[in-house]
mmCIF file of C-alpha atoms and ligand atoms in Angstrom:
data_model
loop_
_atom_site.group_PDB
_atom_site.id
_atom_site.type_symbol
_atom_site.label_atom_id
_atom_site.label_comp_id
_atom_site.label_asym_id
_atom_site.label_seq_id
_atom_site.Cartn_x
_atom_site.Cartn_y
_atom_site.Cartn_z
ATOM 1 C CA MET T 1 133.747 27.872 187.489
ATOM 2 C CA GLN T 2 132.067 30.917 185.976
ATOM 3 C CA ASN T 3 134.659 31.498 183.242
ATOM 4 C CA LYS T 4 133.627 28.372 181.186
ATOM 5 C CA LYS T 5 130.372 30.126 180.233
ATOM 6 C CA ARG T 6 132.289 33.176 178.910
ATOM 7 C CA LEU T 7 133.640 33.806 175.419
ATOM 8 C CA ARG T 8 136.276 36.201 176.765
ATOM 9 C CA ASN T 9 137.569 37.353 180.095
ATOM 10 C CA ALA T 10 138.537 40.803 181.338
ATOM 11 C CA ALA T 11 142.223 41.084 182.285
ATOM 12 C CA ILE T 12 144.192 43.872 184.054
ATOM 13 C CA THR T 13 146.604 45.078 181.280
ATOM 14 C CA GLY T 14 148.047 48.079 183.033
ATOM 15 C CA VAL T 15 148.288 49.937 186.337
ATOM 16 C CA GLY T 16 148.940 53.488 187.555
ATOM 17 C CA MET T 17 148.818 55.335 190.809
ATOM 18 C CA TYR T 18 149.091 58.814 192.468
ATOM 19 C CA ALA T 19 150.153 59.356 196.113
ATOM 20 C CA PRO T 20 150.143 63.014 197.247
ATOM 21 C CA GLU T 21 153.513 64.389 198.270
ATOM 22 C CA LYS T 22 152.557 65.640 201.793
ATOM 23 C CA VAL T 23 153.392 63.026 204.449
ATOM 24 C CA LEU T 24 151.730 62.863 207.909
ATOM 25 C CA ASP T 25 153.777 60.754 210.264
ATOM 26 C CA ASN T 26 152.567 59.307 213.471
ATOM 27 C CA LYS T 27 154.424 61.990 215.450
ATOM 28 C CA TYR T 28 152.151 64.603 213.846
ATOM 29 C CA PHE T 29 149.086 62.931 215.347
ATOM 30 C CA GLU T 30 150.720 63.045 218.881
ATOM 31 C CA SER T 31 150.410 66.842 218.494
ATOM 32 C CA ILE T 32 146.756 66.976 217.686
ATOM 33 C CA VAL T 33 145.090 64.021 219.627
ATOM 34 C CA ASP T 34 145.930 61.816 222.611
ATOM 35 C CA THR T 35 147.940 59.118 220.938
ATOM 36 C CA ASN T 36 151.481 58.000 220.317
ATOM 37 C CA ASP T 37 153.692 56.504 217.490
ATOM 38 C CA GLU T 38 153.961 53.126 219.412
ATOM 39 C CA TRP T 39 150.142 52.673 219.682
ATOM 40 C CA ILE T 40 149.506 53.498 216.143
ATOM 41 C CA ARG T 41 152.332 51.123 214.864
ATOM 42 C CA THR T 42 151.441 48.207 216.951
ATOM 43 C CA ARG T 43 147.570 48.502 216.706
ATOM 44 C CA THR T 44 147.359 49.325 213.042
ATOM 45 C CA GLY T 45 150.761 48.790 211.283
ATOM 46 C CA ILE T 46 150.597 52.449 209.935
ATOM 47 C CA GLU T 47 153.675 54.581 209.945
ATOM 48 C CA GLU T 48 152.624 57.427 207.656
ATOM 49 C CA ARG T 49 150.031 58.460 205.277
ATOM 50 C CA ARG T 50 149.620 61.017 202.376
ATOM 51 C CA ILE T 51 147.502 63.947 202.217
ATOM 52 C CA MET T 52 146.164 66.063 199.309
ATOM 53 C CA GLU T 53 146.710 69.602 200.233
ATOM 54 C CA ASN T 54 145.338 71.339 197.174
ATOM 55 C CA GLY T 55 142.765 69.727 194.832
ATOM 56 C CA ALA T 56 140.147 67.024 195.066
ATOM 57 C CA THR T 57 139.564 63.384 194.431
ATOM 58 C CA SER T 58 139.293 63.976 190.707
ATOM 59 C CA ASP T 59 142.806 65.534 190.617
ATOM 60 C CA MET T 60 144.358 62.465 192.202
ATOM 61 C CA ALA T 61 142.317 60.075 190.022
ATOM 62 C CA THR T 62 143.333 62.073 186.922
ATOM 63 C CA LYS T 63 147.104 61.808 187.821
ATOM 64 C CA ALA T 64 146.718 58.047 188.376
ATOM 65 C CA VAL T 65 145.018 57.606 184.996
ATOM 66 C CA GLU T 66 147.718 59.702 183.339
ATOM 67 C CA ASP T 67 150.382 57.396 184.823
ATOM 68 C CA LEU T 68 148.384 54.449 183.592
ATOM 69 C CA LEU T 69 147.925 55.756 180.070
ATOM 70 C CA GLN T 70 151.702 56.678 179.779
ATOM 71 C CA SER T 71 152.906 53.397 181.073
ATOM 72 C CA THR T 72 150.657 51.430 178.800
ATOM 73 C CA ASN T 73 151.229 53.577 175.763
ATOM 74 C CA THR T 74 147.394 54.102 175.504
ATOM 75 C CA SER T 75 145.705 57.206 174.219
ATOM 76 C CA ALA T 76 142.659 58.696 176.123
ATOM 77 C CA GLU T 77 140.454 58.431 172.925
ATOM 78 C CA GLU T 78 140.809 54.648 173.019
ATOM 79 C CA ILE T 79 139.054 54.483 176.404
ATOM 80 C CA ASP T 80 135.374 53.082 176.283
ATOM 81 C CA ALA T 81 134.338 53.547 179.933
ATOM 82 C CA ILE T 82 135.678 55.027 183.253
ATOM 83 C CA ILE T 83 134.424 53.760 186.584
ATOM 84 C CA VAL T 84 135.455 55.693 189.648
ATOM 85 C CA ALA T 85 135.131 53.938 193.140
ATOM 86 C CA THR T 86 135.020 56.615 195.743
ATOM 87 C CA VAL T 87 133.160 57.822 198.880
ATOM 88 C CA THR T 88 134.721 61.248 198.567
ATOM 89 C CA PRO T 89 133.644 62.492 195.160
ATOM 90 C CA ASP T 90 134.427 66.152 194.386
ATOM 91 C CA MET T 91 130.692 66.898 194.419
ATOM 92 C CA LEU T 92 127.447 64.806 194.704
ATOM 93 C CA PHE T 93 127.209 65.485 190.970
ATOM 94 C CA PRO T 94 128.596 65.629 188.360
ATOM 95 C CA ALA T 95 130.133 62.332 188.896
ATOM 96 C CA THR T 96 133.960 62.246 189.395
ATOM 97 C CA ALA T 97 134.148 59.957 186.439
ATOM 98 C CA CYS T 98 132.938 62.890 184.226
ATOM 99 C CA LEU T 99 135.618 65.157 185.681
ATOM 100 C CA VAL T 100 138.367 62.601 184.927
ATOM 101 C CA GLN T 101 136.946 61.947 181.462
ATOM 102 C CA ASP T 102 137.185 65.666 180.704
ATOM 103 C CA ASN T 103 140.615 66.181 182.312
ATOM 104 C CA ILE T 104 142.245 63.290 180.300
ATOM 105 C CA GLY T 105 140.252 64.060 177.123
ATOM 106 C CA ALA T 106 138.643 60.576 176.833
ATOM 107 C CA LYS T 107 136.271 61.801 174.087
ATOM 108 C CA ASN T 108 134.783 58.398 173.403
ATOM 109 C CA ALA T 109 134.182 57.300 176.990
ATOM 110 C CA TRP T 110 131.142 57.048 179.206
ATOM 111 C CA GLY T 111 131.495 56.518 182.952
ATOM 112 C CA PHE T 112 130.069 56.784 186.441
ATOM 113 C CA ASP T 113 131.009 56.759 190.137
ATOM 114 C CA LEU T 114 130.353 53.682 192.418
ATOM 115 C CA SER T 115 129.961 53.989 196.099
ATOM 116 C CA ALA T 116 130.983 51.036 198.051
ATOM 117 C CA ALA T 117 133.443 52.420 200.682
ATOM 118 C CA CYS T 118 136.515 50.279 201.147
ATOM 119 C CA SER T 119 135.067 47.556 198.952
ATOM 120 C CA GLY T 120 134.561 50.077 196.082
ATOM 121 C CA PHE T 121 137.521 49.040 193.946
ATOM 122 C CA LEU T 122 136.336 45.257 193.992
ATOM 123 C CA TYR T 123 132.791 46.339 193.089
ATOM 124 C CA ALA T 124 134.025 48.477 190.347
ATOM 125 C CA LEU T 125 136.477 45.810 189.057
ATOM 126 C CA GLN T 126 133.558 43.280 188.825
ATOM 127 C CA THR T 127 131.417 45.863 187.134
ATOM 128 C CA GLY T 128 134.043 46.736 184.681
ATOM 129 C CA ALA T 129 134.818 43.171 184.023
ATOM 130 C CA GLY T 130 131.142 42.591 183.149
ATOM 131 C CA LEU T 131 131.314 45.374 180.490
ATOM 132 C CA ILE T 132 134.235 43.648 178.875
ATOM 133 C CA GLU T 133 132.899 40.078 179.120
ATOM 134 C CA GLY T 134 129.610 41.440 177.543
ATOM 135 C CA GLY T 135 131.531 42.080 174.397
ATOM 136 C CA GLN T 136 130.562 45.737 173.761
ATOM 137 C CA PHE T 137 133.443 47.478 175.461
ATOM 138 C CA ASN T 138 137.309 46.873 175.052
ATOM 139 C CA LYS T 139 139.022 49.301 177.186
ATOM 140 C CA VAL T 140 137.718 50.112 180.628
ATOM 141 C CA ILE T 141 139.571 52.112 183.327
ATOM 142 C CA VAL T 142 138.630 51.191 186.968
ATOM 143 C CA ILE T 143 139.818 53.725 189.405
ATOM 144 C CA GLY T 144 139.967 53.598 193.255
ATOM 145 C CA ALA T 145 140.297 57.250 194.697
ATOM 146 C CA ASP T 146 139.696 58.748 197.871
ATOM 147 C CA LYS T 147 140.575 61.991 199.646
ATOM 148 C CA MET T 148 139.724 60.719 203.102
ATOM 149 C CA SER T 149 141.255 63.864 204.671
ATOM 150 C CA SER T 150 138.093 65.714 203.427
ATOM 151 C CA ILE T 151 135.736 63.747 205.630
ATOM 152 C CA VAL T 152 138.010 62.489 208.518
ATOM 153 C CA ASP T 153 137.392 64.210 211.970
ATOM 154 C CA TYR T 154 140.934 65.181 213.148
ATOM 155 C CA THR T 155 139.744 65.394 216.797
ATOM 156 C CA ASP T 156 138.646 61.791 216.801
ATOM 157 C CA ARG T 157 141.631 59.668 217.765
ATOM 158 C CA ASN T 158 139.753 56.317 216.982
ATOM 159 C CA SER T 159 139.483 57.084 213.221
ATOM 160 C CA CYS T 160 141.760 60.013 212.213
ATOM 161 C CA ILE T 161 145.057 57.978 212.531
ATOM 162 C CA ILE T 162 144.070 55.334 210.161
ATOM 163 C CA PHE T 163 142.998 57.210 206.969
ATOM 164 C CA GLY T 164 145.056 58.718 204.147
ATOM 165 C CA ASP T 165 144.560 60.062 200.482
ATOM 166 C CA GLY T 166 145.500 58.445 197.321
ATOM 167 C CA ALA T 167 144.401 57.148 193.966
ATOM 168 C CA SER T 168 145.103 54.189 191.626
ATOM 169 C CA ALA T 169 143.781 52.880 188.357
ATOM 170 C CA VAL T 170 143.788 49.777 186.230
ATOM 171 C CA LEU T 171 143.110 49.156 182.494
ATOM 172 C CA LEU T 172 140.724 46.197 181.830
ATOM 173 C CA GLU T 173 140.894 44.596 178.310
ATOM 174 C CA PRO T 174 139.497 41.439 176.874
ATOM 175 C CA THR T 175 141.556 38.205 176.554
ATOM 176 C CA ASP T 176 140.398 35.137 174.669
ATOM 177 C CA ASN T 177 142.483 32.910 176.846
ATOM 178 C CA LEU T 178 140.183 32.168 179.716
ATOM 179 C CA ASP T 179 142.952 30.930 182.031
ATOM 180 C CA TYR T 180 143.903 34.609 182.495
ATOM 181 C CA GLY T 181 142.107 37.616 183.843
ATOM 182 C CA ILE T 182 139.191 37.923 186.355
ATOM 183 C CA GLN T 183 137.981 34.379 187.021
ATOM 184 C CA ASP T 184 135.278 34.623 189.737
ATOM 185 C CA SER T 185 133.968 36.777 192.621
ATOM 186 C CA VAL T 186 131.913 36.613 195.822
ATOM 187 C CA LEU T 187 130.566 40.092 196.582
ATOM 188 C CA VAL T 188 128.224 41.019 199.401
ATOM 189 C CA CYS T 189 126.473 43.985 200.812
ATOM 190 C CA ASP T 190 124.840 43.964 204.345
ATOM 191 C CA GLY T 191 123.125 47.186 205.131
ATOM 192 C CA SER T 192 122.511 45.990 208.717
ATOM 193 C CA GLY T 193 125.935 47.391 209.346
ATOM 194 C CA ARG T 194 124.829 50.974 208.406
ATOM 195 C CA ASP T 195 125.420 52.366 211.934
ATOM 196 C CA LYS T 196 128.971 51.017 212.237
ATOM 197 C CA LEU T 197 130.632 53.189 209.611
ATOM 198 C CA TYR T 198 128.865 56.151 208.113
ATOM 199 C CA LEU T 199 128.767 59.858 207.128
ATOM 200 C CA LYS T 200 125.400 61.136 208.109
ATOM 201 C CA GLY T 201 125.354 64.755 206.853
ATOM 202 C CA GLY T 202 125.217 66.110 203.184
ATOM 203 C CA GLY T 203 122.805 63.626 201.691
ATOM 204 C CA SER T 204 119.123 63.749 201.359
ATOM 205 C CA LEU T 205 118.461 62.534 204.849
ATOM 206 C CA ASN T 206 120.416 65.255 206.413
ATOM 207 C CA PRO T 207 121.072 68.003 203.904
ATOM 208 C CA ALA T 208 123.719 70.494 205.074
ATOM 209 C CA THR T 209 122.527 73.076 207.726
ATOM 210 C CA GLU T 210 124.191 75.013 210.533
ATOM 211 C CA GLU T 211 123.016 72.205 212.755
ATOM 212 C CA THR T 212 124.640 69.381 210.675
ATOM 213 C CA VAL T 213 127.808 71.362 210.824
ATOM 214 C CA GLN T 214 127.660 72.035 214.573
ATOM 215 C CA ASN T 215 126.977 68.347 215.235
ATOM 216 C CA ARG T 216 129.887 67.401 213.149
ATOM 217 C CA MET T 217 127.796 65.362 210.736
ATOM 218 C CA HIS T 218 130.014 65.882 207.753
ATOM 219 C CA TYR T 219 132.789 63.694 209.190
ATOM 220 C CA LEU T 220 132.911 59.881 209.047
ATOM 221 C CA VAL T 221 132.005 57.973 212.198
ATOM 222 C CA GLN T 222 133.364 54.522 212.818
ATOM 223 C CA ASP T 223 132.745 51.990 215.726
ATOM 224 C CA GLY T 224 136.311 50.497 215.153
ATOM 225 C CA LYS T 225 135.886 47.546 217.308
ATOM 226 C CA ALA T 226 132.676 46.360 215.664
ATOM 227 C CA VAL T 227 134.006 46.892 212.277
ATOM 228 C CA PHE T 228 137.273 45.084 213.127
ATOM 229 C CA LYS T 229 135.506 41.903 214.237
ATOM 230 C CA VAL T 230 133.189 41.586 211.246
ATOM 231 C CA ALA T 231 135.908 42.454 208.883
ATOM 232 C CA VAL T 232 138.106 39.708 209.834
ATOM 233 C CA LYS T 233 135.260 37.134 209.866
ATOM 234 C CA GLN T 234 133.796 38.108 206.643
ATOM 235 C CA MET T 235 136.909 38.781 204.521
ATOM 236 C CA ALA T 236 138.152 35.263 205.501
ATOM 237 C CA GLU T 237 134.779 33.641 204.957
ATOM 238 C CA VAL T 238 134.048 35.173 201.376
ATOM 239 C CA SER T 239 137.798 34.356 200.482
ATOM 240 C CA VAL T 240 137.560 30.668 201.581
ATOM 241 C CA ASN T 241 134.269 30.414 199.765
ATOM 242 C CA LEU T 242 135.766 31.743 196.658
ATOM 243 C CA MET T 243 138.743 29.428 196.882
ATOM 244 C CA GLU T 244 136.500 26.397 197.377
ATOM 245 C CA LYS T 245 134.311 27.402 194.368
ATOM 246 C CA ASN T 246 137.442 27.482 192.315
ATOM 247 C CA ASN T 247 139.252 24.455 193.617
ATOM 248 C CA LEU T 248 142.027 26.580 195.057
ATOM 249 C CA LYS T 249 144.047 25.451 197.958
ATOM 250 C CA ALA T 250 146.043 28.130 200.063
ATOM 251 C CA GLU T 251 149.401 26.867 198.390
ATOM 252 C CA ASP T 252 147.895 27.753 194.916
ATOM 253 C CA ILE T 253 147.497 31.350 195.779
ATOM 254 C CA THR T 254 150.430 33.561 194.918
ATOM 255 C CA TYR T 255 149.203 36.643 196.777
ATOM 256 C CA LEU T 256 146.384 37.738 198.920
ATOM 257 C CA VAL T 257 145.759 41.363 198.221
ATOM 258 C CA PRO T 258 143.763 42.740 201.046
ATOM 259 C CA HIS T 259 142.229 45.996 201.737
ATOM 260 C CA GLN T 260 144.675 47.955 203.827
ATOM 261 C CA ALA T 261 142.736 49.151 206.924
ATOM 262 C CA ASN T 262 144.722 47.579 209.759
ATOM 263 C CA LYS T 263 147.667 45.289 209.564
ATOM 264 C CA ARG T 264 146.041 43.148 212.479
ATOM 265 C CA ILE T 265 142.902 42.626 210.254
ATOM 266 C CA ILE T 266 145.151 41.636 207.345
ATOM 267 C CA ASP T 267 147.246 39.086 209.513
ATOM 268 C CA ALA T 268 144.171 37.572 211.005
ATOM 269 C CA THR T 269 142.398 37.182 207.744
ATOM 270 C CA ALA T 270 145.428 35.548 206.165
ATOM 271 C CA ASN T 271 145.857 33.270 209.099
ATOM 272 C CA ARG T 272 142.235 32.058 208.778
ATOM 273 C CA MET T 273 142.782 31.429 205.021
ATOM 274 C CA GLY T 274 145.996 29.552 205.695
ATOM 275 C CA ILE T 275 148.042 31.910 203.568
ATOM 276 C CA ASP T 276 151.777 32.605 204.627
ATOM 277 C CA LYS T 277 152.633 36.014 205.636
ATOM 278 C CA ASP T 278 155.131 36.441 202.740
ATOM 279 C CA LYS T 279 152.370 35.931 200.302
ATOM 280 C CA VAL T 280 150.230 38.907 201.474
ATOM 281 C CA MET T 281 150.603 42.322 199.657
ATOM 282 C CA ILE T 282 151.183 45.065 202.300
ATOM 283 C CA ASN T 283 151.830 48.764 201.921
ATOM 284 C CA ILE T 284 149.710 50.042 204.804
ATOM 285 C CA GLN T 285 152.775 51.355 206.680
ATOM 286 C CA LYS T 286 153.238 53.891 203.771
ATOM 287 C CA TYR T 287 149.720 55.143 203.019
ATOM 288 C CA GLY T 288 147.413 53.955 205.780
ATOM 289 C CA ASN T 289 143.738 53.416 204.726
ATOM 290 C CA THR T 290 143.061 55.077 201.482
ATOM 291 C CA THR T 291 139.540 53.351 201.226
ATOM 292 C CA ALA T 292 138.932 52.591 197.520
ATOM 293 C CA ALA T 293 142.572 53.063 196.565
ATOM 294 C CA THR T 294 144.363 50.460 198.800
ATOM 295 C CA ILE T 295 144.105 47.342 196.623
ATOM 296 C CA PRO T 296 145.015 48.971 193.324
ATOM 297 C CA LEU T 297 147.864 50.848 195.029
ATOM 298 C CA CYS T 298 149.169 47.461 196.295
ATOM 299 C CA LEU T 299 148.896 45.883 192.790
ATOM 300 C CA THR T 300 150.596 48.738 191.116
ATOM 301 C CA GLU T 301 153.631 48.891 193.600
ATOM 302 C CA TYR T 302 154.174 45.012 193.664
ATOM 303 C CA TYR T 303 153.781 44.677 189.868
ATOM 304 C CA ARG T 304 156.308 47.646 189.223
ATOM 305 C CA ASP T 305 158.675 46.089 191.837
ATOM 306 C CA GLY T 306 158.741 42.864 189.653
ATOM 307 C CA LYS T 307 156.951 40.845 192.364
ATOM 308 C CA VAL T 308 153.867 39.993 190.311
ATOM 309 C CA LYS T 309 154.302 37.768 187.223
ATOM 310 C CA LYS T 310 152.168 36.534 184.456
ATOM 311 C CA GLY T 311 150.099 33.500 185.683
ATOM 312 C CA ASP T 312 150.199 34.344 189.331
ATOM 313 C CA LYS T 313 146.886 33.666 191.162
ATOM 314 C CA LEU T 314 145.575 36.409 193.185
ATOM 315 C CA ILE T 315 142.780 36.712 195.749
ATOM 316 C CA LEU T 316 141.778 40.318 196.246
ATOM 317 C CA SER T 317 139.636 40.886 199.340
ATOM 318 C CA ALA T 318 138.027 43.931 201.085
ATOM 319 C CA PHE T 319 135.671 44.970 203.757
ATOM 320 C CA GLY T 320 134.027 48.317 204.397
ATOM 321 C CA GLY T 321 131.259 50.573 205.215
ATOM 322 C CA GLY T 322 127.718 49.458 204.331
ATOM 323 C CA PHE T 323 128.672 46.862 205.172
ATOM 324 C CA THR T 324 130.146 45.942 201.845
ATOM 325 C CA PHE T 325 132.647 43.007 201.472
ATOM 326 C CA GLY T 326 133.948 40.452 199.034
ATOM 327 C CA SER T 327 136.777 38.832 197.254
ATOM 328 C CA ILE T 328 137.873 38.456 193.526
ATOM 329 C CA TYR T 329 139.966 35.696 192.095
ATOM 330 C CA LEU T 330 142.132 36.666 189.080
ATOM 331 C CA VAL T 331 144.990 35.315 187.189
ATOM 332 C CA TRP T 332 147.624 38.032 186.498
ATOM 333 C CA SER T 333 148.061 38.407 182.610
ATOM 334 C CA ILE T 334 150.924 41.027 182.222
ATOM 335 C CA ASP T 335 154.538 39.837 181.501
HETATM 336 O O1 LIG J 1 138.320 50.465 206.084
HETATM 337 C C1 LIG J 1 137.247 49.653 206.326
HETATM 338 C C2 LIG J 1 136.765 49.601 207.695
HETATM 339 N N1 LIG J 1 137.564 49.990 208.690
HETATM 340 C C3 LIG J 1 138.346 49.084 209.410
HETATM 341 O O2 LIG J 1 138.505 48.028 208.988
HETATM 342 C C4 LIG J 1 138.999 49.526 210.688
HETATM 343 C C5 LIG J 1 138.668 48.618 211.829
HETATM 344 N N2 LIG J 1 139.030 49.001 213.052
HETATM 345 C C6 LIG J 1 140.303 49.111 213.477
HETATM 346 O O3 LIG J 1 141.157 49.202 212.711
HETATM 347 C C7 LIG J 1 140.565 49.331 214.921
HETATM 348 O O4 LIG J 1 139.469 49.027 215.658
HETATM 349 C C8 LIG J 1 141.146 50.804 215.361
HETATM 350 C C9 LIG J 1 142.407 50.968 214.775
HETATM 351 C C10 LIG J 1 140.098 51.807 214.742
HETATM 352 C C11 LIG J 1 141.064 50.875 216.856
HETATM 353 O O5 LIG J 1 142.026 49.821 217.404
HETATM 354 P P1 LIG J 1 141.510 48.813 218.515
HETATM 355 O O6 LIG J 1 142.679 47.958 218.849
HETATM 356 O O7 LIG J 1 140.345 48.205 218.002
HETATM 357 O O8 LIG J 1 141.233 49.801 219.617
HETATM 358 P P2 LIG J 1 139.848 49.842 220.619
HETATM 359 O O9 LIG J 1 138.903 50.546 219.886
HETATM 360 O O10 LIG J 1 139.586 48.414 221.038
HETATM 361 O O11 LIG J 1 140.510 50.693 221.805
HETATM 362 C C12 LIG J 1 141.403 50.146 222.765
HETATM 363 C C13 LIG J 1 141.875 51.388 223.590
HETATM 364 C C14 LIG J 1 140.807 52.193 224.041
HETATM 365 O O12 LIG J 1 141.229 52.834 225.298
HETATM 366 P P3 LIG J 1 140.519 52.116 226.730
HETATM 367 O O13 LIG J 1 139.009 52.257 226.544
HETATM 368 O O14 LIG J 1 140.917 50.725 226.606
HETATM 369 O O15 LIG J 1 141.080 52.935 227.788
HETATM 370 C C15 LIG J 1 140.785 53.365 223.165
HETATM 371 O O16 LIG J 1 140.256 54.540 223.604
HETATM 372 O O17 LIG J 1 142.740 52.284 222.760
HETATM 373 C C16 LIG J 1 142.159 53.534 222.758
HETATM 374 N N3 LIG J 1 142.573 54.150 221.530
HETATM 375 C C17 LIG J 1 143.741 54.870 221.316
HETATM 376 N N4 LIG J 1 144.758 54.995 222.073
HETATM 377 C C18 LIG J 1 145.819 55.772 221.605
HETATM 378 C C19 LIG J 1 141.798 54.247 220.503
HETATM 379 N N5 LIG J 1 142.421 54.969 219.540
HETATM 380 C C20 LIG J 1 143.580 55.335 220.039
HETATM 381 C C21 LIG J 1 144.679 56.062 219.433
HETATM 382 N N6 LIG J 1 145.806 56.226 220.265
HETATM 383 N N7 LIG J 1 144.690 56.597 218.214
#
């Protein structure tokens, strides 16, 4: 186990979230594409999702961080670093992390954005943990935030029904008790999946032109069936690998915290891992797929509902565009 080599672990010591007020239910989609409530519920598990009407990803991220700071009684000046996992930054630059830093007045923080699609929060959590474990930083905020409605093609029934907007943030701090906090991870990127889930326009390959707009190249494209198959296989494989590395059996795990893209992917992954359904965090029915925000939104809601306790063993697992995927094993450290 990696934690034996460390002097201190990074632990989640606080959570915060923001879900925009506007709700789009499945009925709404019946009015814009050829679909129906029954299909969406049974094929995805989604009942509704939130949409940010005014404002951008940084506004949602800022609200999530304000919630986090207030609930942990932390002042913005104490923050050392801010990492924002997102594929919907306000702009290509400056980084959304800079905007959040300024919005909250985190005068002593540095920060950056991290692009790893639906695995973004896990990549950012591991990166933030590294900053803490290295000993130089003591309070790192890790945010998953995406305004998916800004890149979703609302004429494509294959993709538009699954995505929503949201943001959530965690505070990472050091703990000398190595039995708590982030214990281990298996994180992977496999660029051979680049043509299965992508957004082609707006980068250096296809800068915005009239043609890129006409060809709808500023919207995300997903080969849902292909992504579905690889997601189930890889999320289960990396999670089992992580459990074996850490001598964990399915019964040792308090919760699987999966990326919320499709309830059927979640069920199949849990099944392959041998995890009971009642030990799987789920809120996809309320928010849909908020990309980098799904896992921290689950953590925040379950913790605030009193369902996660100090000492609980959690496996966080995600799969997304890139491909990117991976799992993190952590022991919950907040009472
Ligand atoms: O977030 C990280 C990465 N993303 C994911 O993990 C998402 C992975 N993929 C999925 O969740 C699913 O593939 C989707 C929800 C996107 C699609 O569900 P599916 O069960 O894989 O559907 P399918 O693509 O196999 O399509 C089955 C049928 C097709 O009709 P035909 O060809 O059999 O007549 C589709 O055209 O369902 C049709 N269909 C729909 N019907 C009603 C596709 N989308 C819809 C829709 N409403 N919204």
